[in-house]
C-alpha atoms as a printed R data frame, in Angstrom:
    type eleno elety resid chain resno       x       y       z
1   ATOM     1    CA   MET     A     1 -10.919 -11.335  -0.271
2   ATOM     2    CA   ASP     A     2  -9.045  -8.854   1.965
3   ATOM     3    CA   ASN     A     3 -10.681  -6.975   4.833
4   ATOM     4    CA   MET     A     4 -10.858  -3.693   2.897
5   ATOM     5    CA   GLU     A     5 -12.705  -5.336   0.004
6   ATOM     6    CA   SER     A     6 -15.000  -7.162   2.406
7   ATOM     7    CA   THR     A     7 -15.889  -3.926   4.176
8   ATOM     8    CA   LYS     A     8 -16.520  -2.244   0.853
9   ATOM     9    CA   LEU     A     9 -18.951  -4.947  -0.235
10  ATOM    10    CA   GLU     A    10 -20.756  -4.914   3.105
11  ATOM    11    CA   GLU     A    11 -21.493  -1.238   2.604
12  ATOM    12    CA   ILE     A    12 -23.310  -1.781  -0.685
13  ATOM    13    CA   ALA     A    13 -27.010  -0.980  -0.515
14  ATOM    14    CA   PHE     A    14 -27.630  -2.073  -4.085
15  ATOM    15    CA   ASP     A    15 -25.418  -4.064  -6.408
16  ATOM    16    CA   GLY     A    16 -26.569  -4.199 -10.004
17  ATOM    17    CA   GLY     A    17 -23.898  -6.806 -10.590
18  ATOM    18    CA   PRO     A    18 -20.986  -6.303 -12.952
19  ATOM    19    CA   PRO     A    19 -20.931  -4.552 -15.272
20  ATOM    20    CA   VAL     A    20 -23.687  -2.190 -14.146
21  ATOM    21    CA   LEU     A    21 -23.413  -0.055 -11.001
22  ATOM    22    CA   ARG     A    22 -23.287  -0.074  -7.228
23  ATOM    23    CA   ILE     A    23 -24.940   2.208  -4.726
24  ATOM    24    CA   TYR     A    24 -23.417   2.445  -1.254
25  ATOM    25    CA   LYS     A    25 -25.205   3.140   1.990
26  ATOM    26    CA   ASP     A    26 -23.513   6.523   2.270
27  ATOM    27    CA   GLY     A    27 -25.147   7.540  -1.027
28  ATOM    28    CA   ARG     A    28 -22.121   7.129  -3.286
29  ATOM    29    CA   VAL     A    29 -22.800   5.780  -6.777
30  ATOM    30    CA   GLU     A    30 -20.192   3.686  -8.579
31  ATOM    31    CA   ARG     A    31 -20.908   3.256 -12.276
32  ATOM    32    CA   LEU     A    32 -19.248   0.212 -13.798
33  ATOM    33    CA   VAL     A    33 -20.096   1.029 -17.427
34  ATOM    34    CA   GLY     A    34 -19.961   4.272 -19.342
35  ATOM    35    CA   THR     A    35 -16.935   5.457 -17.382
36  ATOM    36    CA   GLN     A    36 -14.813   6.502 -20.348
37  ATOM    37    CA   ILE     A    37 -13.628  10.096 -20.267
38  ATOM    38    CA   ASP     A    38 -16.014  12.425 -22.092
39  ATOM    39    CA   VAL     A    39 -14.641  13.854 -25.324
40  ATOM    40    CA   PRO     A    40 -14.700  17.578 -26.101
41  ATOM    41    CA   PRO     A    41 -16.497  19.045 -29.119
42  ATOM    42    CA   GLY     A    42 -14.593  20.275 -32.159
43  ATOM    43    CA   ILE     A    43 -13.935  19.357 -35.775
44  ATOM    44    CA   ASP     A    44 -13.867  15.624 -36.425
45  ATOM    45    CA   PRO     A    45 -11.066  14.894 -38.911
46  ATOM    46    CA   LYS     A    46 -12.704  11.707 -40.197
47  ATOM    47    CA   THR     A    47 -16.069  13.203 -41.120
48  ATOM    48    CA   ASN     A    48 -15.312  16.944 -41.230
49  ATOM    49    CA   VAL     A    49 -18.289  17.465 -38.920
50  ATOM    50    CA   GLU     A    50 -18.004  20.314 -36.427
51  ATOM    51    CA   SER     A    51 -19.557  20.236 -32.957
52  ATOM    52    CA   LYS     A    52 -19.960  22.550 -29.993
53  ATOM    53    CA   ASP     A    53 -21.774  22.524 -26.657
54  ATOM    54    CA   ALA     A    54 -24.529  24.857 -25.472
55  ATOM    55    CA   VAL     A    55 -26.410  25.131 -22.184
56  ATOM    56    CA   TYR     A    56 -30.148  24.677 -22.630
57  ATOM    57    CA   SER     A    57 -31.160  25.143 -18.984
58  ATOM    58    CA   GLN     A    58 -29.608  27.862 -16.871
59  ATOM    59    CA   GLU     A    59 -31.414  26.429 -13.845
60  ATOM    60    CA   THR     A    60 -29.817  22.989 -14.042
61  ATOM    61    CA   ALA     A    61 -26.786  23.877 -16.227
62  ATOM    62    CA   GLN     A    62 -27.665  20.976 -18.515
63  ATOM    63    CA   TYR     A    63 -26.101  21.068 -21.945
64  ATOM    64    CA   LEU     A    64 -26.521  19.644 -25.395
65  ATOM    65    CA   ARG     A    65 -24.041  19.079 -28.193
66  ATOM    66    CA   LEU     A    66 -24.682  20.560 -31.634
67  ATOM    67    CA   TYR     A    67 -23.292  19.033 -34.832
68  ATOM    68    CA   ILE     A    68 -23.067  20.599 -38.276
69  ATOM    69    CA   PRO     A    69 -21.715  19.049 -41.495
70  ATOM    70    CA   LYS     A    70 -18.919  20.935 -43.225
71  ATOM    71    CA   ASN     A    71 -18.897  18.987 -46.486
72  ATOM    72    CA   SER     A    72 -18.823  20.433 -49.977
73  ATOM    73    CA   THR     A    73 -22.629  20.432 -50.345
74  ATOM    74    CA   PHE     A    74 -23.112  22.766 -47.387
75  ATOM    75    CA   SER     A    75 -23.622  26.467 -48.032
76  ATOM    76    CA   SER     A    76 -24.424  29.353 -45.688
77  ATOM    77    CA   ALA     A    77 -27.905  29.691 -47.198
78  ATOM    78    CA   GLN     A    78 -28.795  25.981 -47.109
79  ATOM    79    CA   LYS     A    79 -31.466  24.813 -44.682
80  ATOM    80    CA   LEU     A    80 -31.030  21.265 -43.417
81  ATOM    81    CA   PRO     A    81 -33.232  18.819 -41.489
82  ATOM    82    CA   LEU     A    82 -32.732  18.752 -37.726
83  ATOM    83    CA   LEU     A    83 -32.124  15.587 -35.719
84  ATOM    84    CA   VAL     A    84 -32.679  15.748 -31.946
85  ATOM    85    CA   TYR     A    85 -30.964  12.742 -30.382
86  ATOM    86    CA   PHE     A    86 -31.277  11.249 -26.895
87  ATOM    87    CA   HIS     A    87 -28.488   8.952 -25.716
88  ATOM    88    CA   GLY     A    88 -29.133   5.594 -24.073
89  ATOM    89    CA   GLY     A    89 -27.740   3.932 -20.962
90  ATOM    90    CA   ALA     A    90 -30.788   2.692 -19.010
91  ATOM    91    CA   PHE     A    91 -31.168   6.230 -17.634
92  ATOM    92    CA   PHE     A    92 -28.130   5.887 -15.372
93  ATOM    93    CA   THR     A    93 -25.029   5.860 -17.556
94  ATOM    94    CA   TRP     A    94 -23.366   7.445 -20.605
95  ATOM    95    CA   THR     A    95 -23.612  11.117 -21.572
96  ATOM    96    CA   ALA     A    96 -23.976  13.146 -24.754
97  ATOM    97    CA   SER     A    97 -20.172  13.548 -24.634
98  ATOM    98    CA   SER     A    98 -19.364   9.852 -24.260
99  ATOM    99    CA   PRO     A    99 -16.893   8.742 -26.961
100 ATOM   100    CA   MET     A   100 -19.229   6.251 -28.631
101 ATOM   101    CA   TYR     A   101 -22.063   8.783 -28.924
102 ATOM   102    CA   HIS     A   102 -19.777  11.501 -30.209
103 ATOM   103    CA   THR     A   103 -18.467   9.082 -32.842
104 ATOM   104    CA   TYR     A   104 -21.965   7.967 -33.825
105 ATOM   105    CA   LEU     A   105 -23.356  11.498 -34.180
106 ATOM   106    CA   ASN     A   106 -20.359  12.628 -36.240
107 ATOM   107    CA   SER     A   107 -20.878   9.709 -38.612
108 ATOM   108    CA   LEU     A   108 -24.660  10.085 -38.846
109 ATOM   109    CA   VAL     A   109 -24.521  13.842 -39.461
110 ATOM   110    CA   ALA     A   110 -21.961  13.325 -42.227
111 ATOM   111    CA   GLU     A   111 -23.946  10.502 -43.851
112 ATOM   112    CA   ALA     A   112 -27.358  12.211 -43.665
113 ATOM   113    CA   ASN     A   113 -26.201  15.824 -44.145
114 ATOM   114    CA   VAL     A   114 -28.324  17.103 -41.257
115 ATOM   115    CA   ILE     A   115 -27.889  19.347 -38.242
116 ATOM   116    CA   ALA     A   116 -27.994  17.389 -34.988
117 ATOM   117    CA   VAL     A   117 -28.588  18.204 -31.345
118 ATOM   118    CA   SER     A   118 -27.520  15.515 -28.871
119 ATOM   119    CA   VAL     A   119 -29.237  16.052 -25.521
120 ATOM   120    CA   ASP     A   120 -27.550  15.451 -22.188
121 ATOM   121    CA   TYR     A   121 -30.004  14.853 -19.348
122 ATOM   122    CA   ARG     A   122 -29.570  14.281 -15.647
123 ATOM   123    CA   ARG     A   123 -29.114  10.628 -14.786
124 ATOM   124    CA   ALA     A   124 -30.545   8.321 -12.174
125 ATOM   125    CA   PRO     A   125 -30.205   7.246  -9.431
126 ATOM   126    CA   GLU     A   126 -29.083  10.698  -8.275
127 ATOM   127    CA   HIS     A   127 -31.850  12.221 -10.412
128 ATOM   128    CA   PRO     A   128 -34.627   9.620 -10.650
129 ATOM   129    CA   ILE     A   129 -37.309   9.274 -13.305
130 ATOM   130    CA   PRO     A   130 -39.082  11.392 -14.507
131 ATOM   131    CA   ILE     A   131 -36.266  13.987 -14.378
132 ATOM   132    CA   ALA     A   132 -34.691  12.711 -17.619
133 ATOM   133    CA   TYR     A   133 -37.991  13.347 -19.425
134 ATOM   134    CA   HIS     A   134 -38.327  16.828 -17.930
135 ATOM   135    CA   ASP     A   135 -34.791  17.719 -19.022
136 ATOM   136    CA   SER     A   136 -35.430  16.375 -22.515
137 ATOM   137    CA   TRP     A   137 -38.575  18.475 -22.852
138 ATOM   138    CA   ASP     A   138 -36.649  21.555 -21.701
139 ATOM   139    CA   ALA     A   139 -34.065  20.818 -24.405
140 ATOM   140    CA   LEU     A   140 -36.798  20.587 -27.048
141 ATOM   141    CA   LYS     A   141 -38.271  23.902 -25.917
142 ATOM   142    CA   TRP     A   142 -34.795  25.464 -26.170
143 ATOM   143    CA   VAL     A   143 -34.443  24.095 -29.710
144 ATOM   144    CA   ALA     A   144 -37.892  25.409 -30.648
145 ATOM   145    CA   SER     A   145 -36.942  28.886 -29.422
146 ATOM   146    CA   HIS     A   146 -34.711  29.177 -32.504
147 ATOM   147    CA   TYR     A   147 -37.656  29.025 -34.870
148 ATOM   148    CA   GLY     A   148 -37.755  32.367 -36.652
149 ATOM   149    CA   GLY     A   149 -34.029  32.894 -36.240
150 ATOM   150    CA   ASN     A   150 -34.117  34.511 -32.812
151 ATOM   151    CA   GLY     A   151 -32.407  31.875 -30.655
152 ATOM   152    CA   HIS     A   152 -29.009  31.876 -28.992
153 ATOM   153    CA   GLU     A   153 -27.271  29.536 -31.443
154 ATOM   154    CA   LYS     A   154 -26.591  30.755 -34.952
155 ATOM   155    CA   TRP     A   155 -26.251  27.217 -36.349
156 ATOM   156    CA   LEU     A   156 -29.901  26.614 -35.526
157 ATOM   157    CA   ASN     A   157 -31.017  30.113 -36.492
158 ATOM   158    CA   ARG     A   158 -29.355  30.045 -39.898
159 ATOM   159    CA   HIS     A   159 -29.237  26.460 -41.062
160 ATOM   160    CA   VAL     A   160 -32.204  24.455 -39.705
161 ATOM   161    CA   ASP     A   161 -35.357  23.663 -41.659
162 ATOM   162    CA   PHE     A   162 -37.846  23.490 -38.780
163 ATOM   163    CA   ASN     A   163 -40.363  21.814 -41.079
164 ATOM   164    CA   LYS     A   164 -38.127  18.732 -40.988
165 ATOM   165    CA   VAL     A   165 -37.425  17.849 -37.362
166 ATOM   166    CA   TYR     A   166 -36.663  14.247 -36.405
167 ATOM   167    CA   LEU     A   167 -36.403  12.665 -32.959
168 ATOM   168    CA   SER     A   168 -34.228   9.632 -32.318
169 ATOM   169    CA   GLY     A   169 -32.377   7.747 -29.631
170 ATOM   170    CA   ASP     A   170 -31.142   4.316 -28.684
171 ATOM   171    CA   SER     A   171 -32.314   2.134 -25.803
172 ATOM   172    CA   ALA     A   172 -33.435   4.508 -23.007
173 ATOM   173    CA   GLY     A   173 -32.968   7.348 -25.493
174 ATOM   174    CA   ALA     A   174 -35.470   5.706 -27.848
175 ATOM   175    CA   ASN     A   175 -37.868   5.487 -24.913
176 ATOM   176    CA   ILE     A   176 -37.393   9.236 -24.364
177 ATOM   177    CA   ALA     A   177 -37.864   9.991 -28.074
178 ATOM   178    CA   HIS     A   178 -41.205   8.146 -28.004
179 ATOM   179    CA   HIS     A   179 -42.439  10.090 -24.985
180 ATOM   180    CA   MET     A   180 -41.277  13.407 -26.430
181 ATOM   181    CA   ALA     A   181 -43.175  12.665 -29.659
182 ATOM   182    CA   ILE     A   182 -46.299  11.910 -27.643
183 ATOM   183    CA   ARG     A   183 -45.924  15.134 -25.670
184 ATOM   184    CA   ILE     A   184 -45.445  17.210 -28.824
185 ATOM   185    CA   GLY     A   185 -48.673  15.723 -30.153
186 ATOM   186    CA   LYS     A   186 -50.537  16.560 -26.938
187 ATOM   187    CA   GLU     A   187 -49.141  19.959 -26.055
188 ATOM   188    CA   LYS     A   188 -47.817  21.240 -29.379
189 ATOM   189    CA   LEU     A   189 -44.495  23.006 -29.519
190 ATOM   190    CA   ASP     A   190 -44.385  26.082 -31.705
191 ATOM   191    CA   GLY     A   191 -41.465  25.879 -34.078
192 ATOM   192    CA   ILE     A   192 -41.221  22.080 -34.123
193 ATOM   193    CA   ASN     A   193 -42.765  20.308 -37.102
194 ATOM   194    CA   LEU     A   194 -42.133  16.670 -36.296
195 ATOM   195    CA   ALA     A   195 -41.390  14.861 -39.556
196 ATOM   196    CA   GLY     A   196 -40.547  11.457 -38.059
197 ATOM   197    CA   ILE     A   197 -39.117   9.442 -35.186
198 ATOM   198    CA   MET     A   198 -36.434   6.750 -35.288
199 ATOM   199    CA   LEU     A   199 -36.370   4.370 -32.332
200 ATOM   200    CA   ILE     A   200 -33.146   2.348 -32.120
201 ATOM   201    CA   HIS     A   201 -33.354  -0.782 -29.943
202 ATOM   202    CA   PRO     A   202 -36.059   0.858 -27.779
203 ATOM   203    CA   TYR     A   203 -36.002   0.211 -24.045
204 ATOM   204    CA   PHE     A   204 -39.597  -0.799 -23.343
205 ATOM   205    CA   TRP     A   205 -40.702  -3.538 -20.975
206 ATOM   206    CA   GLY     A   206 -43.732  -4.940 -19.169
207 ATOM   207    CA   LYS     A   207 -44.875  -7.396 -16.551
208 ATOM   208    CA   GLU     A   208 -46.138  -9.850 -19.146
209 ATOM   209    CA   ALA     A   209 -43.995 -11.100 -22.028
210 ATOM   210    CA   VAL     A   210 -44.940 -10.165 -25.594
211 ATOM   211    CA   GLY     A   211 -44.359 -12.388 -28.609
212 ATOM   212    CA   ASP     A   212 -41.432 -14.732 -28.092
213 ATOM   213    CA   GLU     A   213 -39.865 -12.474 -25.452
214 ATOM   214    CA   THR     A   214 -38.020 -14.288 -22.678
215 ATOM   215    CA   LYS     A   215 -40.137 -15.658 -19.864
216 ATOM   216    CA   ASP     A   216 -37.084 -16.426 -17.712
217 ATOM   217    CA   PRO     A   217 -38.084 -15.061 -14.271
218 ATOM   218    CA   ASP     A   218 -34.508 -14.154 -13.343
219 ATOM   219    CA   LYS     A   219 -33.933 -12.098 -16.481
220 ATOM   220    CA   ARG     A   220 -37.266 -10.349 -16.172
221 ATOM   221    CA   ALA     A   221 -36.678  -9.656 -12.491
222 ATOM   222    CA   LYS     A   222 -33.271  -8.129 -13.208
223 ATOM   223    CA   ILE     A   223 -34.735  -5.695 -15.735
224 ATOM   224    CA   GLU     A   224 -37.502  -4.691 -13.348
225 ATOM   225    CA   ARG     A   225 -34.980  -4.304 -10.513
226 ATOM   226    CA   LEU     A   226 -32.894  -1.917 -12.593
227 ATOM   227    CA   TRP     A   227 -36.027   0.004 -13.568
228 ATOM   228    CA   ARG     A   228 -36.985   0.389  -9.911
229 ATOM   229    CA   LEU     A   229 -33.477   1.656  -9.232
230 ATOM   230    CA   VAL     A   230 -33.853   4.575 -11.658
231 ATOM   231    CA   SER     A   231 -37.545   5.090 -10.831
232 ATOM   232    CA   PRO     A   232 -38.019   4.407  -7.103
233 ATOM   233    CA   THR     A   233 -41.640   5.643  -7.089
234 ATOM   234    CA   THR     A   234 -42.641   3.419 -10.009
235 ATOM   235    CA   SER     A   235 -45.640   1.126 -10.012
236 ATOM   236    CA   GLY     A   236 -43.430  -1.563 -11.572
237 ATOM   237    CA   ALA     A   237 -42.788  -3.008 -15.013
238 ATOM   238    CA   ASP     A   238 -46.150  -1.786 -16.297
239 ATOM   239    CA   ASP     A   239 -45.361   1.814 -15.440
240 ATOM   240    CA   PRO     A   240 -46.363   3.847 -18.549
241 ATOM   241    CA   TRP     A   241 -42.860   5.339 -18.706
242 ATOM   242    CA   ILE     A   242 -41.396   1.930 -19.556
243 ATOM   243    CA   ASN     A   243 -44.495   0.164 -20.875
244 ATOM   244    CA   PRO     A   244 -46.381   2.502 -23.231
245 ATOM   245    CA   PHE     A   245 -48.668  -0.363 -24.224
246 ATOM   246    CA   LYS     A   246 -50.359  -0.208 -20.817
247 ATOM   247    CA   ASP     A   247 -51.101   3.474 -21.157
248 ATOM   248    CA   GLN     A   248 -53.546   5.438 -23.269
249 ATOM   249    CA   SER     A   249 -50.600   7.481 -24.543
250 ATOM   250    CA   LEU     A   250 -49.872   4.920 -27.251
251 ATOM   251    CA   ALA     A   251 -53.345   5.540 -28.640
252 ATOM   252    CA   SER     A   252 -52.247   9.157 -29.033
253 ATOM   253    CA   LEU     A   253 -49.939   7.951 -31.769
254 ATOM   254    CA   ALA     A   254 -53.033   7.425 -33.903
255 ATOM   255    CA   SER     A   255 -53.084  11.200 -34.265
256 ATOM   256    CA   LEU     A   256 -49.312  11.622 -34.071
257 ATOM   257    CA   VAL     A   257 -48.255  14.800 -35.793
258 ATOM   258    CA   CYS     A   258 -45.448  13.048 -37.665
259 ATOM   259    CA   SER     A   259 -46.162  10.804 -40.621
260 ATOM   260    CA   ARG     A   260 -43.252   8.363 -40.434
261 ATOM   261    CA   VAL     A   261 -41.750   6.001 -37.839
262 ATOM   262    CA   LEU     A   262 -38.654   3.820 -38.111
263 ATOM   263    CA   VAL     A   263 -37.913   1.147 -35.507
264 ATOM   264    CA   CYS     A   264 -34.578  -0.696 -35.537
265 ATOM   265    CA   VAL     A   265 -34.077  -3.914 -33.588
266 ATOM   266    CA   ALA     A   266 -31.308  -6.492 -33.248
267 ATOM   267    CA   GLU     A   267 -31.911 -10.224 -33.528
268 ATOM   268    CA   LYS     A   268 -30.170 -11.164 -30.251
269 ATOM   269    CA   ASP     A   269 -31.450  -8.189 -28.251
270 ATOM   270    CA   LEU     A   270 -33.596  -8.957 -25.216
271 ATOM   271    CA   PHE     A   271 -35.770  -5.966 -26.130
272 ATOM   272    CA   ARG     A   272 -36.201  -6.996 -29.772
273 ATOM   273    CA   HIS     A   273 -39.803  -8.166 -29.404
274 ATOM   274    CA   ARG     A   274 -40.874  -4.857 -27.864
275 ATOM   275    CA   GLY     A   275 -39.739  -3.070 -31.016
276 ATOM   276    CA   TRP     A   276 -41.781  -5.362 -33.224
277 ATOM   277    CA   TYR     A   277 -44.752  -5.083 -30.862
278 ATOM   278    CA   TYR     A   278 -44.551  -1.280 -31.017
279 ATOM   279    CA   CYS     A   279 -44.960  -1.377 -34.789
280 ATOM   280    CA   GLU     A   280 -47.776  -3.904 -34.591
281 ATOM   281    CA   ARG     A   281 -49.663  -1.753 -32.116
282 ATOM   282    CA   LEU     A   282 -49.231   1.339 -34.280
283 ATOM   283    CA   LYS     A   283 -50.907  -0.456 -37.144
284 ATOM   284    CA   LYS     A   284 -53.681  -1.896 -34.968
285 ATOM   285    CA   ILE     A   285 -54.701   1.452 -33.508
286 ATOM   286    CA   GLY     A   286 -55.182   2.817 -36.998
287 ATOM   287    CA   TRP     A   287 -52.271   5.213 -37.239
288 ATOM   288    CA   LYS     A   288 -52.210   6.383 -40.843
289 ATOM   289    CA   GLY     A   289 -48.506   7.049 -41.155
290 ATOM   290    CA   GLU     A   290 -45.670   4.976 -42.599
291 ATOM   291    CA   VAL     A   291 -44.006   2.421 -40.320
292 ATOM   292    CA   GLU     A   292 -40.651   0.909 -41.219
293 ATOM   293    CA   MET     A   293 -38.751  -1.860 -39.443
294 ATOM   294    CA   MET     A   294 -35.115  -2.879 -39.673
295 ATOM   295    CA   GLU     A   295 -33.743  -5.958 -37.929
296 ATOM   296    CA   SER     A   296 -29.999  -6.553 -37.776
297 ATOM   297    CA   LYS     A   297 -29.351 -10.294 -37.971
298 ATOM   298    CA   GLY     A   298 -26.912 -11.849 -35.523
299 ATOM   299    CA   GLU     A   299 -26.501  -8.634 -33.542
300 ATOM   300    CA   ASP     A   300 -27.217  -7.607 -29.950
301 ATOM   301    CA   HIS     A   301 -28.299  -4.481 -28.100
302 ATOM   302    CA   VAL     A   302 -26.641  -1.236 -29.332
303 ATOM   303    CA   PHE     A   303 -24.043  -3.198 -31.300
304 ATOM   304    CA   HIS     A   304 -23.708  -0.240 -33.684
305 ATOM   305    CA   LEU     A   305 -22.235   1.865 -30.884
306 ATOM   306    CA   LEU     A   306 -19.870  -0.836 -29.652
307 ATOM   307    CA   GLU     A   307 -18.665  -1.837 -33.132
308 ATOM   308    CA   PRO     A   308 -19.379   1.182 -35.325
309 ATOM   309    CA   THR     A   309 -17.329  -0.011 -38.302
310 ATOM   310    CA   CYS     A   310 -18.896  -3.462 -38.681
311 ATOM   311    CA   ASP     A   311 -21.050  -4.151 -41.749
312 ATOM   312    CA   SER     A   312 -24.293  -4.268 -39.771
313 ATOM   313    CA   ALA     A   313 -23.567  -0.931 -38.097
314 ATOM   314    CA   THR     A   314 -22.810   0.674 -41.452
315 ATOM   315    CA   ALA     A   315 -26.061  -0.684 -42.901
316 ATOM   316    CA   LYS     A   316 -28.061   0.618 -39.942
317 ATOM   317    CA   LEU     A   317 -26.429   4.042 -40.166
318 ATOM   318    CA   LYS     A   318 -27.282   4.293 -43.853
319 ATOM   319    CA   LYS     A   319 -30.880   3.212 -43.170
320 ATOM   320    CA   VAL     A   320 -31.384   5.917 -40.543
321 ATOM   321    CA   ALA     A   321 -29.777   8.542 -42.776
322 ATOM   322    CA   ALA     A   322 -31.918   7.501 -45.754
323 ATOM   323    CA   PHE     A   323 -35.051   7.684 -43.594
324 ATOM   324    CA   MET     A   324 -34.373  11.366 -42.921
325 ATOM   325    CA   ASN     A   325 -33.393  12.095 -46.498
326 ATOM   326    CA   GLN     A   326 -36.578  10.566 -47.925
327 ATOM   327    CA   GLY     A   327 -38.902  13.248 -46.735
328 ATOM   328    CA   PRO     A   328 -41.625  13.924 -45.843
């Protein structure tokens, strides 16, 4: 190791270990994943889906990306379901414009024939938890402002059926989708009729293992360490933001305003058991809605984003699309 590299490493205040991120003592953040150049919106030649960006918060200049299908079944008078999507990345990486999310949303919108809004939120550690949740709620309020056709974006004004709004996300985004659904149930949001939520490989955790979840102290410590990085004021792995099973908020799902929940997990995913446990708890607390599970055999965390053309990714995409197309 040369002197320059040695000096660089000595200046690290936190090293998540490749391939995660590093924080230096001078405050610089070096992300080691999710560093691909963001892609611009436009018309996707493969799916014929059109996208554009819009600012949902003038205060923070945060944006979201809108998607609309341009296939032969779409007409100017047709009202379509709305999907609000929250990207993953453990709260510190990726954006709504990251190539793999842009590809995924184009494909899902084309398959399901829905309008989609992909929310970009401020990321930790520069903007620690709960800022991502606050931004996501602001985005939902911006979306709801289009109910009645009086919002800023004509795609939402003209083409969205606000009686069929779905929330979804992967990993940390699934975590956000859960908390947004809970907040809608508690506070109500005029203009948003939540038809269902789809949690893809949800990023939940806890101090104690559930089911056959790993008990390896090193693995569990690493996950908690990363959580403390994005949420420096946290109480730990049982913080309700990351462990909804330790909070009364999960009981709120018993009166959840939506009637359907889909949870997707992957067989090799470290967080797999949390997804199954989520569904089990929903049933135990007496929630009267429909719960569906999908497990992708032989696959790992967010495989569908990393290998979007594989058979398992195609099957998962079709499942999520069918879930929205089935109702309520």
